[in-house]
Tab-separated table of C-alpha atoms in Angstrom:
chain	number	residue	atom	x	y	z
V	1	UNK	CA	0.000	0.000	0.000
V	2	UNK	CA	2.977	2.349	-0.316
V	3	UNK	CA	2.726	2.553	-4.136
V	4	UNK	CA	5.793	0.379	-4.696
V	5	UNK	CA	5.720	-1.010	-8.245
V	6	UNK	CA	4.255	-4.518	-8.458
V	7	UNK	CA	5.228	-6.646	-11.452
V	8	UNK	CA	2.734	-8.772	-13.345
V	9	UNK	CA	4.737	-11.830	-12.295
V	10	UNK	CA	4.414	-10.933	-8.605
V	11	UNK	CA	0.698	-10.299	-9.004
V	12	UNK	CA	0.186	-13.694	-10.639
V	13	UNK	CA	2.168	-15.431	-7.880
V	14	UNK	CA	0.536	-13.602	-4.980
V	15	UNK	CA	-3.017	-13.846	-6.309
V	16	UNK	CA	-2.862	-17.645	-6.040
V	17	UNK	CA	-1.898	-17.461	-2.342
V	18	UNK	CA	-4.162	-14.706	-1.062
V	19	UNK	CA	-7.820	-14.312	-0.174
V	20	UNK	CA	-7.738	-10.513	0.231
V	21	UNK	CA	-5.612	-7.683	-1.172
V	22	UNK	CA	-5.654	-3.995	-0.221
V	23	UNK	CA	-4.530	-1.401	-2.782
V	24	UNK	CA	-4.554	2.361	-3.130
V	25	UNK	CA	-7.320	4.225	-4.907
V	26	UNK	CA	-5.030	4.953	-7.865
V	27	UNK	CA	-4.212	1.258	-8.393
V	28	UNK	CA	-7.419	0.083	-10.030
V	29	UNK	CA	-5.396	-1.365	-12.906
V	30	UNK	CA	-3.685	-3.684	-10.413
V	31	UNK	CA	-7.043	-4.672	-8.964
V	32	UNK	CA	-8.124	-5.961	-12.364
V	33	UNK	CA	-4.887	-7.957	-12.711
V	34	UNK	CA	-5.280	-9.607	-9.308
V	35	UNK	CA	-8.863	-10.587	-10.076
V	36	UNK	CA	-7.931	-11.936	-13.502
V	37	UNK	CA	-5.248	-14.120	-11.901
V	38	UNK	CA	-7.654	-15.296	-9.176
V	39	UNK	CA	-11.357	-14.585	-9.725
V	40	UNK	CA	-12.110	-15.589	-6.118
V	41	UNK	CA	-9.858	-12.931	-4.574
V	42	UNK	CA	-11.425	-9.870	-2.934
V	43	UNK	CA	-9.622	-6.596	-3.604
V	44	UNK	CA	-10.120	-3.668	-1.228
V	45	UNK	CA	-9.312	0.020	-1.617
V	46	UNK	CA	-7.602	1.848	1.250
V	47	UNK	CA	-9.488	4.861	2.641
V	48	UNK	CA	-8.862	6.659	5.931
V	49	UNK	CA	-12.004	7.281	7.965
V	50	UNK	CA	-10.564	9.836	10.330
V	51	UNK	CA	-8.293	12.164	8.416
V	52	UNK	CA	-7.858	14.160	5.282
V	53	UNK	CA	-4.398	14.576	3.770
V	54	UNK	CA	-2.986	17.991	2.906
V	55	UNK	CA	-0.176	16.404	0.868
V	56	UNK	CA	-2.816	15.123	-1.593
V	57	UNK	CA	-3.931	18.721	-2.273
V	58	UNK	CA	-1.832	20.508	-4.909
V	59	UNK	CA	-2.232	24.040	-6.224
V	60	UNK	CA	-5.648	24.318	-4.652
V	61	UNK	CA	-7.022	21.050	-6.052
V	62	UNK	CA	-7.234	17.557	-4.585
V	63	UNK	CA	-5.573	14.701	-6.426
V	64	UNK	CA	-7.917	12.716	-8.635
V	65	UNK	CA	-7.453	9.613	-6.470
V	66	UNK	CA	-6.847	10.178	-2.767
V	67	UNK	CA	-6.213	7.935	0.281
V	68	UNK	CA	-9.143	9.416	2.191
V	69	UNK	CA	-12.864	9.876	1.727
V	70	UNK	CA	-12.806	13.678	1.684
V	71	UNK	CA	-10.081	15.783	0.077
V	72	UNK	CA	-8.232	18.420	2.069
V	73	UNK	CA	-8.875	21.120	-0.537
V	74	UNK	CA	-12.559	20.247	-0.702
V	75	UNK	CA	-12.972	20.468	3.070
V	76	UNK	CA	-10.857	23.608	3.416
V	77	UNK	CA	-12.875	25.469	0.808
V	78	UNK	CA	-16.401	24.251	1.456
V	79	UNK	CA	-16.643	22.725	4.923
V	80	UNK	CA	-13.885	23.857	7.287
V	81	UNK	CA	-16.154	22.900	10.195
V	82	UNK	CA	-15.375	19.251	9.356
V	83	UNK	CA	-11.874	19.667	10.806
V	84	UNK	CA	-11.803	18.711	14.478
V	85	UNK	CA	-10.250	21.267	16.812
V	86	UNK	CA	-9.200	21.507	20.433
V	87	UNK	CA	-10.691	23.946	22.940
V	88	UNK	CA	-8.533	26.742	21.524
V	89	UNK	CA	-9.710	26.132	17.975
V	90	UNK	CA	-6.465	24.513	16.831
V	91	UNK	CA	-6.771	21.695	14.320
V	92	UNK	CA	-5.310	18.248	15.019
V	93	UNK	CA	-2.434	17.041	12.871
V	94	UNK	CA	-1.583	13.427	13.660
V	95	UNK	CA	1.616	12.993	15.617
V	96	UNK	CA	4.108	11.025	13.551
V	97	UNK	CA	2.071	11.437	10.367
V	98	UNK	CA	2.680	14.795	8.761
V	99	UNK	CA	-0.159	16.113	6.625
V	100	UNK	CA	-2.865	13.967	8.296
V	101	UNK	CA	-5.642	16.213	9.662
V	102	UNK	CA	-8.352	14.794	11.896
V	103	UNK	CA	-11.947	15.086	10.745
V	104	UNK	CA	-15.336	15.022	12.485
V	105	UNK	CA	-16.629	11.496	11.857
V	106	UNK	CA	-19.787	12.265	13.845
V	107	UNK	CA	-20.859	15.058	11.485
V	108	UNK	CA	-23.705	13.749	9.313
V	109	UNK	CA	-22.690	15.824	6.304
V	110	UNK	CA	-19.108	14.590	6.567
V	111	UNK	CA	-20.437	11.026	6.763
V	112	UNK	CA	-22.581	11.558	3.688
V	113	UNK	CA	-19.780	13.085	1.652
V	114	UNK	CA	-17.285	10.426	2.775
V	115	UNK	CA	-19.693	7.719	1.646
V	116	UNK	CA	-20.415	9.398	-1.703
V	117	UNK	CA	-16.736	9.754	-2.526
V	118	UNK	CA	-15.618	6.320	-1.364
V	119	UNK	CA	-18.409	4.446	-3.120
V	120	UNK	CA	-17.607	6.297	-6.342
V	121	UNK	CA	-13.882	5.599	-5.943
V	122	UNK	CA	-14.417	1.900	-5.220
V	123	UNK	CA	-16.665	1.465	-8.232
V	124	UNK	CA	-14.338	3.392	-10.539
V	125	UNK	CA	-11.406	1.181	-9.546
V	126	UNK	CA	-13.301	-2.079	-9.755
V	127	UNK	CA	-12.774	-2.808	-6.052
V	128	UNK	CA	-14.829	-5.309	-4.061
V	129	UNK	CA	-14.537	-3.481	-0.760
V	130	UNK	CA	-12.975	-0.707	1.266
V	131	UNK	CA	-10.492	-0.898	4.127
V	132	UNK	CA	-11.535	1.899	6.485
V	133	UNK	CA	-8.355	2.837	8.312
V	134	UNK	CA	-8.197	4.471	11.734
V	135	UNK	CA	-11.436	3.460	13.386
V	136	UNK	CA	-10.311	4.978	16.678
V	137	UNK	CA	-11.305	4.479	20.319
V	138	UNK	CA	-9.422	7.036	22.418
V	139	UNK	CA	-10.250	10.712	21.970
V	140	UNK	CA	-6.566	11.682	22.245
V	141	UNK	CA	-5.268	9.132	19.740
V	142	UNK	CA	-2.414	10.667	17.688
V	143	UNK	CA	-2.340	13.734	20.007
V	144	UNK	CA	-1.839	12.471	23.537
V	145	UNK	CA	-3.517	14.475	26.289
V	146	UNK	CA	-5.591	16.627	23.908
V	147	UNK	CA	-9.148	15.638	22.990
V	148	UNK	CA	-11.367	17.374	20.445
V	149	UNK	CA	-13.700	20.039	21.783
V	150	UNK	CA	-16.626	18.214	20.172
V	151	UNK	CA	-15.681	14.877	21.783
V	152	UNK	CA	-14.000	15.502	25.135
V	153	UNK	CA	-14.323	11.898	26.352
V	154	UNK	CA	-13.597	8.475	24.901
V	155	UNK	CA	-17.293	7.609	25.151
V	156	UNK	CA	-18.335	10.624	23.094
V	157	UNK	CA	-15.604	9.854	20.560
V	158	UNK	CA	-16.678	6.225	20.240
V	159	UNK	CA	-20.321	7.237	19.837
V	160	UNK	CA	-19.317	9.345	16.829
V	161	UNK	CA	-17.670	6.355	15.154
V	162	UNK	CA	-20.627	4.081	15.826
V	163	UNK	CA	-22.864	6.727	14.279
V	164	UNK	CA	-20.716	6.847	11.149
V	165	UNK	CA	-20.686	3.072	10.739
V	166	UNK	CA	-24.433	2.768	11.299
V	167	UNK	CA	-25.265	5.524	8.821
V	168	UNK	CA	-22.881	4.236	6.147
V	169	UNK	CA	-23.857	0.584	6.449
V	170	UNK	CA	-26.997	0.556	4.271
V	171	UNK	CA	-25.333	2.651	1.576
V	172	UNK	CA	-22.323	0.365	1.166
V	173	UNK	CA	-24.514	-2.727	1.339
V	174	UNK	CA	-26.756	-1.342	-1.412
V	175	UNK	CA	-23.680	-0.584	-3.526
V	176	UNK	CA	-22.373	-4.133	-3.053
V	177	UNK	CA	-19.134	-2.905	-1.454
V	178	UNK	CA	-17.651	-4.802	1.487
V	179	UNK	CA	-16.466	-2.852	4.525
V	180	UNK	CA	-13.588	-3.795	6.833
V	181	UNK	CA	-12.274	-1.318	9.416
V	182	UNK	CA	-8.864	-1.181	11.085
V	183	UNK	CA	-9.717	-1.722	14.750
V	184	UNK	CA	-6.212	-1.838	16.204
V	185	UNK	CA	-6.198	-1.816	20.032
V	186	UNK	CA	-9.869	-2.786	20.273
V	187	UNK	CA	-8.831	-5.333	22.930
V	188	UNK	CA	-8.275	-2.408	25.335
V	189	UNK	CA	-11.926	-1.327	25.070
V	190	UNK	CA	-14.305	-4.143	26.100
V	191	UNK	CA	-17.275	-4.601	23.788
V	192	UNK	CA	-16.203	-2.139	21.106
V	193	UNK	CA	-14.917	-4.690	18.608
V	194	UNK	CA	-18.434	-6.123	18.384
V	195	UNK	CA	-20.105	-2.701	18.590
V	196	UNK	CA	-18.100	-1.344	15.647
V	197	UNK	CA	-18.222	-4.496	13.494
V	198	UNK	CA	-21.982	-4.764	14.010
V	199	UNK	CA	-22.308	-2.258	11.159
V	200	UNK	CA	-19.384	-3.595	9.082
V	201	UNK	CA	-18.538	-6.687	7.078
V	202	UNK	CA	-15.431	-7.230	9.169
V	203	UNK	CA	-12.537	-5.964	11.236
V	204	UNK	CA	-8.750	-5.760	10.919
V	205	UNK	CA	-6.449	-5.964	13.939
V	206	UNK	CA	-3.149	-4.478	12.795
V	207	UNK	CA	-1.368	-5.523	16.021
V	208	UNK	CA	-2.409	-9.079	16.826
V	209	UNK	CA	-0.845	-11.360	19.506
V	210	UNK	CA	2.771	-10.574	18.485
V	211	UNK	CA	3.828	-6.914	18.705
V	212	UNK	CA	7.439	-7.930	17.956
V	213	UNK	CA	9.417	-11.135	18.051
V	214	UNK	CA	9.981	-10.683	21.798
V	215	UNK	CA	6.810	-8.834	22.809
V	216	UNK	CA	4.080	-11.456	22.759
V	217	UNK	CA	0.608	-10.956	24.196
V	218	UNK	CA	-0.080	-13.306	27.091
V	219	UNK	CA	-3.211	-14.082	29.085
V	220	UNK	CA	-4.543	-11.380	31.391
V	221	UNK	CA	-6.788	-8.326	31.374
V	222	UNK	CA	-6.958	-6.952	27.846
V	223	UNK	CA	-4.703	-9.809	26.760
V	224	UNK	CA	-4.650	-12.850	24.516
V	225	UNK	CA	-8.238	-13.969	25.102
V	226	UNK	CA	-9.640	-10.633	23.915
V	227	UNK	CA	-7.852	-10.923	20.579
V	228	UNK	CA	-8.793	-14.567	20.127
V	229	UNK	CA	-12.424	-13.657	20.791
V	230	UNK	CA	-12.330	-11.071	17.997
V	231	UNK	CA	-11.979	-13.819	15.416
V	232	UNK	CA	-14.406	-16.158	17.175
V	233	UNK	CA	-17.059	-13.447	17.417
V	234	UNK	CA	-16.723	-12.428	13.782
V	235	UNK	CA	-16.822	-16.016	12.550
V	236	UNK	CA	-19.986	-16.641	14.560
V	237	UNK	CA	-21.591	-13.603	12.913
V	238	UNK	CA	-20.376	-14.403	9.394
V	239	UNK	CA	-17.914	-11.497	9.327
V	240	UNK	CA	-14.390	-11.140	7.946
V	241	UNK	CA	-11.382	-10.870	10.256
V	242	UNK	CA	-7.846	-9.919	9.224
V	243	UNK	CA	-5.035	-10.205	11.769
V	244	UNK	CA	-1.440	-9.024	11.497
V	245	UNK	CA	1.285	-10.205	13.876
V	246	UNK	CA	4.680	-8.442	13.894
V	247	UNK	CA	8.037	-10.258	13.846
V	248	UNK	CA	11.000	-10.818	11.569
V	249	UNK	CA	11.180	-13.835	9.242
V	250	UNK	CA	13.799	-15.469	11.493
V	251	UNK	CA	11.703	-15.263	14.687
V	252	UNK	CA	10.066	-18.673	14.420
V	253	UNK	CA	8.840	-18.823	18.009
V	254	UNK	CA	6.761	-15.691	17.620
V	255	UNK	CA	5.468	-16.946	14.286
V	256	UNK	CA	4.331	-20.259	15.743
V	257	UNK	CA	2.652	-18.556	18.684
V	258	UNK	CA	0.712	-16.285	16.340
V	259	UNK	CA	-0.161	-18.975	13.810
V	260	UNK	CA	-1.262	-21.527	16.396
V	261	UNK	CA	-3.353	-18.857	18.171
V	262	UNK	CA	-4.947	-18.047	14.812
V	263	UNK	CA	-5.763	-21.694	14.071
V	264	UNK	CA	-7.409	-22.028	17.475
V	265	UNK	CA	-10.240	-19.733	16.431
V	266	UNK	CA	-10.222	-19.298	12.657
V	267	UNK	CA	-13.099	-20.295	10.437
V	268	UNK	CA	-13.834	-19.669	6.787
V	269	UNK	CA	-13.661	-15.858	6.770
V	270	UNK	CA	-10.413	-15.100	8.571
V	271	UNK	CA	-6.978	-14.305	7.161
V	272	UNK	CA	-3.510	-13.761	8.625
V	273	UNK	CA	-0.515	-11.921	7.176
V	274	UNK	CA	2.673	-11.197	9.092
V	275	UNK	CA	4.864	-8.107	8.883
V	276	UNK	CA	8.000	-6.761	10.540
V	277	UNK	CA	7.503	-3.059	11.190
V	278	UNK	CA	4.795	-0.447	11.505
V	279	UNK	CA	3.295	0.593	8.155
V	280	UNK	CA	5.674	-1.806	6.396
V	281	UNK	CA	3.645	-2.500	3.260
V	282	UNK	CA	6.206	-2.204	0.479
V	283	UNK	CA	6.685	-5.912	-0.114
V	284	UNK	CA	4.389	-8.944	-0.139
V	285	UNK	CA	3.948	-10.620	3.241
V	286	UNK	CA	6.469	-13.435	3.814
V	287	UNK	CA	5.366	-16.932	2.898
V	288	UNK	CA	6.138	-20.063	4.917
V	289	UNK	CA	5.312	-23.744	4.374
V	290	UNK	CA	2.991	-23.722	7.399
V	291	UNK	CA	0.612	-21.342	5.662
V	292	UNK	CA	-0.100	-24.090	3.128
V	293	UNK	CA	-0.602	-26.899	5.625
V	294	UNK	CA	-4.059	-28.410	5.411
V	295	UNK	CA	-5.207	-29.393	8.882
V	296	UNK	CA	-8.582	-30.487	7.569
V	297	UNK	CA	-11.774	-29.527	9.338
V	298	UNK	CA	-11.950	-28.590	13.034
V	299	UNK	CA	-13.652	-31.238	15.139
V	300	UNK	CA	-14.996	-28.506	17.420
V	301	UNK	CA	-14.018	-25.259	19.163
V	302	UNK	CA	-10.800	-24.982	21.122
V	303	UNK	CA	-10.665	-26.498	24.592
V	304	UNK	CA	-9.003	-25.377	27.816
V	305	UNK	CA	-6.653	-28.170	28.898
V	306	UNK	CA	-4.753	-26.363	31.666
V	307	UNK	CA	-4.194	-22.905	33.099
V	308	UNK	CA	-4.055	-20.629	30.042
V	309	UNK	CA	-3.316	-23.713	27.942
V	310	UNK	CA	-5.505	-24.460	24.929
V	311	UNK	CA	-5.951	-27.144	22.294
V	312	UNK	CA	-7.989	-27.530	19.150
V	313	UNK	CA	-8.211	-30.734	17.147
V	314	UNK	CA	-8.695	-31.024	13.406
V	315	UNK	CA	-9.287	-34.028	11.188
V	316	UNK	CA	-5.688	-33.720	9.953
V	317	UNK	CA	-3.892	-32.067	12.844
V	318	UNK	CA	-3.811	-30.480	16.275
V	319	UNK	CA	-2.973	-26.996	17.539
V	320	UNK	CA	-1.741	-26.287	21.067
V	321	UNK	CA	-1.071	-22.853	22.615
V	322	UNK	CA	0.378	-21.838	25.987
V	323	UNK	CA	-0.700	-18.251	26.695
V	324	UNK	CA	1.006	-17.928	30.072
V	325	UNK	CA	3.612	-15.182	30.346
V	326	UNK	CA	6.852	-15.358	28.390
V	327	UNK	CA	9.474	-17.233	30.393
V	328	UNK	CA	6.902	-19.280	32.262
V	329	UNK	CA	7.462	-22.965	32.933
V	330	UNK	CA	6.974	-25.365	30.066
V	331	UNK	CA	3.755	-27.384	30.069
V	332	UNK	CA	3.545	-30.838	28.519
V	333	UNK	CA	0.607	-31.879	26.357
V	334	UNK	CA	0.051	-35.541	25.466
V	335	UNK	CA	-1.365	-35.629	21.955
V	336	UNK	CA	-2.963	-39.080	22.174
V	337	UNK	CA	-1.490	-40.266	18.881
V	338	UNK	CA	1.561	-39.645	16.729
V	339	UNK	CA	1.808	-36.257	15.048
V	340	UNK	CA	4.411	-34.587	12.860
V	341	UNK	CA	5.773	-31.345	14.340
V	342	UNK	CA	7.045	-28.234	12.557
V	343	UNK	CA	10.453	-29.863	12.021
V	344	UNK	CA	8.994	-33.025	10.533
V	345	UNK	CA	9.714	-35.146	13.606
V	346	UNK	CA	7.134	-37.657	14.813
V	347	UNK	CA	5.983	-36.860	18.354
V	348	UNK	CA	3.467	-38.140	20.887
V	349	UNK	CA	3.625	-35.016	23.065
V	350	UNK	CA	4.845	-31.426	23.049
V	351	UNK	CA	6.225	-29.189	25.803
V	352	UNK	CA	5.469	-25.497	25.473
V	353	UNK	CA	6.814	-22.571	27.482
V	354	UNK	CA	4.845	-19.376	28.027
V	355	UNK	CA	3.640	-17.508	24.895
V	356	UNK	CA	4.438	-20.383	22.565
V	357	UNK	CA	2.457	-22.664	20.334
V	358	UNK	CA	2.677	-25.612	18.014
V	359	UNK	CA	0.876	-26.614	14.826
V	360	UNK	CA	1.026	-30.376	14.343
V	361	UNK	CA	-0.084	-32.660	11.549
V	362	UNK	CA	-1.424	-36.199	11.616
V	363	UNK	CA	-2.774	-38.617	9.003
V	364	UNK	CA	-6.068	-37.235	7.818
V	365	UNK	CA	-8.933	-39.229	9.311
V	366	UNK	CA	-11.306	-38.050	6.591
V	367	UNK	CA	-8.939	-39.384	3.917
V	368	UNK	CA	-8.627	-42.740	5.704
V	369	UNK	CA	-12.372	-43.151	5.950
V	370	UNK	CA	-12.698	-42.771	2.177
V	371	UNK	CA	-10.129	-45.503	1.377
């Protein structure tokens, strides 16, 4: 999503591996190529809910294709009241993101215009859906200690977002455009993942389970269980979930913890893609053999088999996760039958320390029953 050139060869290779792709509004030609290579893929256009971008306004005119729903020039000229301000009337520019100016998502006219522009942009580019970035929860997000005059509390701020989602929902549904919002840090606000996604087709957690190779989310208040429940809740309601853990390609422990946690709760509408750094979208997500492992069908939901220790069985494998704190004592799990571990060794049990997991394969029972 950083406008790095993408070759036709890369598109053809990636399209076969992916369920969802997010592109910029000016990359509609790439959208068509992805869909030609894989007609089942869903291609989304990136649009920021919460800001307008002054760098996409040149010589008094907004760029033809912009990363937001409302152009900076348009708002500055016609609706300056859409810019959120503090008590002194100063506008909010996002800390760490120059040229990002916070907008009033609770304003009905802003909502209407955002919807008009994004629906038109999605249709023009041949996109299946829109990734709504920056669905926020804290009123001082991106400007710590300063909340907008219009929304002085987190509750007021969150009410504005719920209003925007509710009012946009029927319009995007009627247009046949899927909606997924970036709900990073939703785990810190009980109930808001479900409250926001109620009016969406899905949610994206940009920081899921692994915040780095050594900073792994364990059990506890606002911890692992909250993020696991995000997927479980969406699957139960027929909604999409995207999750993104952060670690380097060499950090296999963090990868296995994230992947096994994902398999514990995933269904047919979830997707995972790892990355290393914040906003690191210049290259395709790394691929690993484990992403192509077919564990078959789950035999049921995951089960608690010890303190913060979980297991889920599949017709062709088993997943085990220890969500106790990093450095905690290893816990042994007897598998009940021979499995093949990540290294290809045959094992009857696994021992897992805190914040670790294992994805194991076994002969597929469904295949045996057909022989």
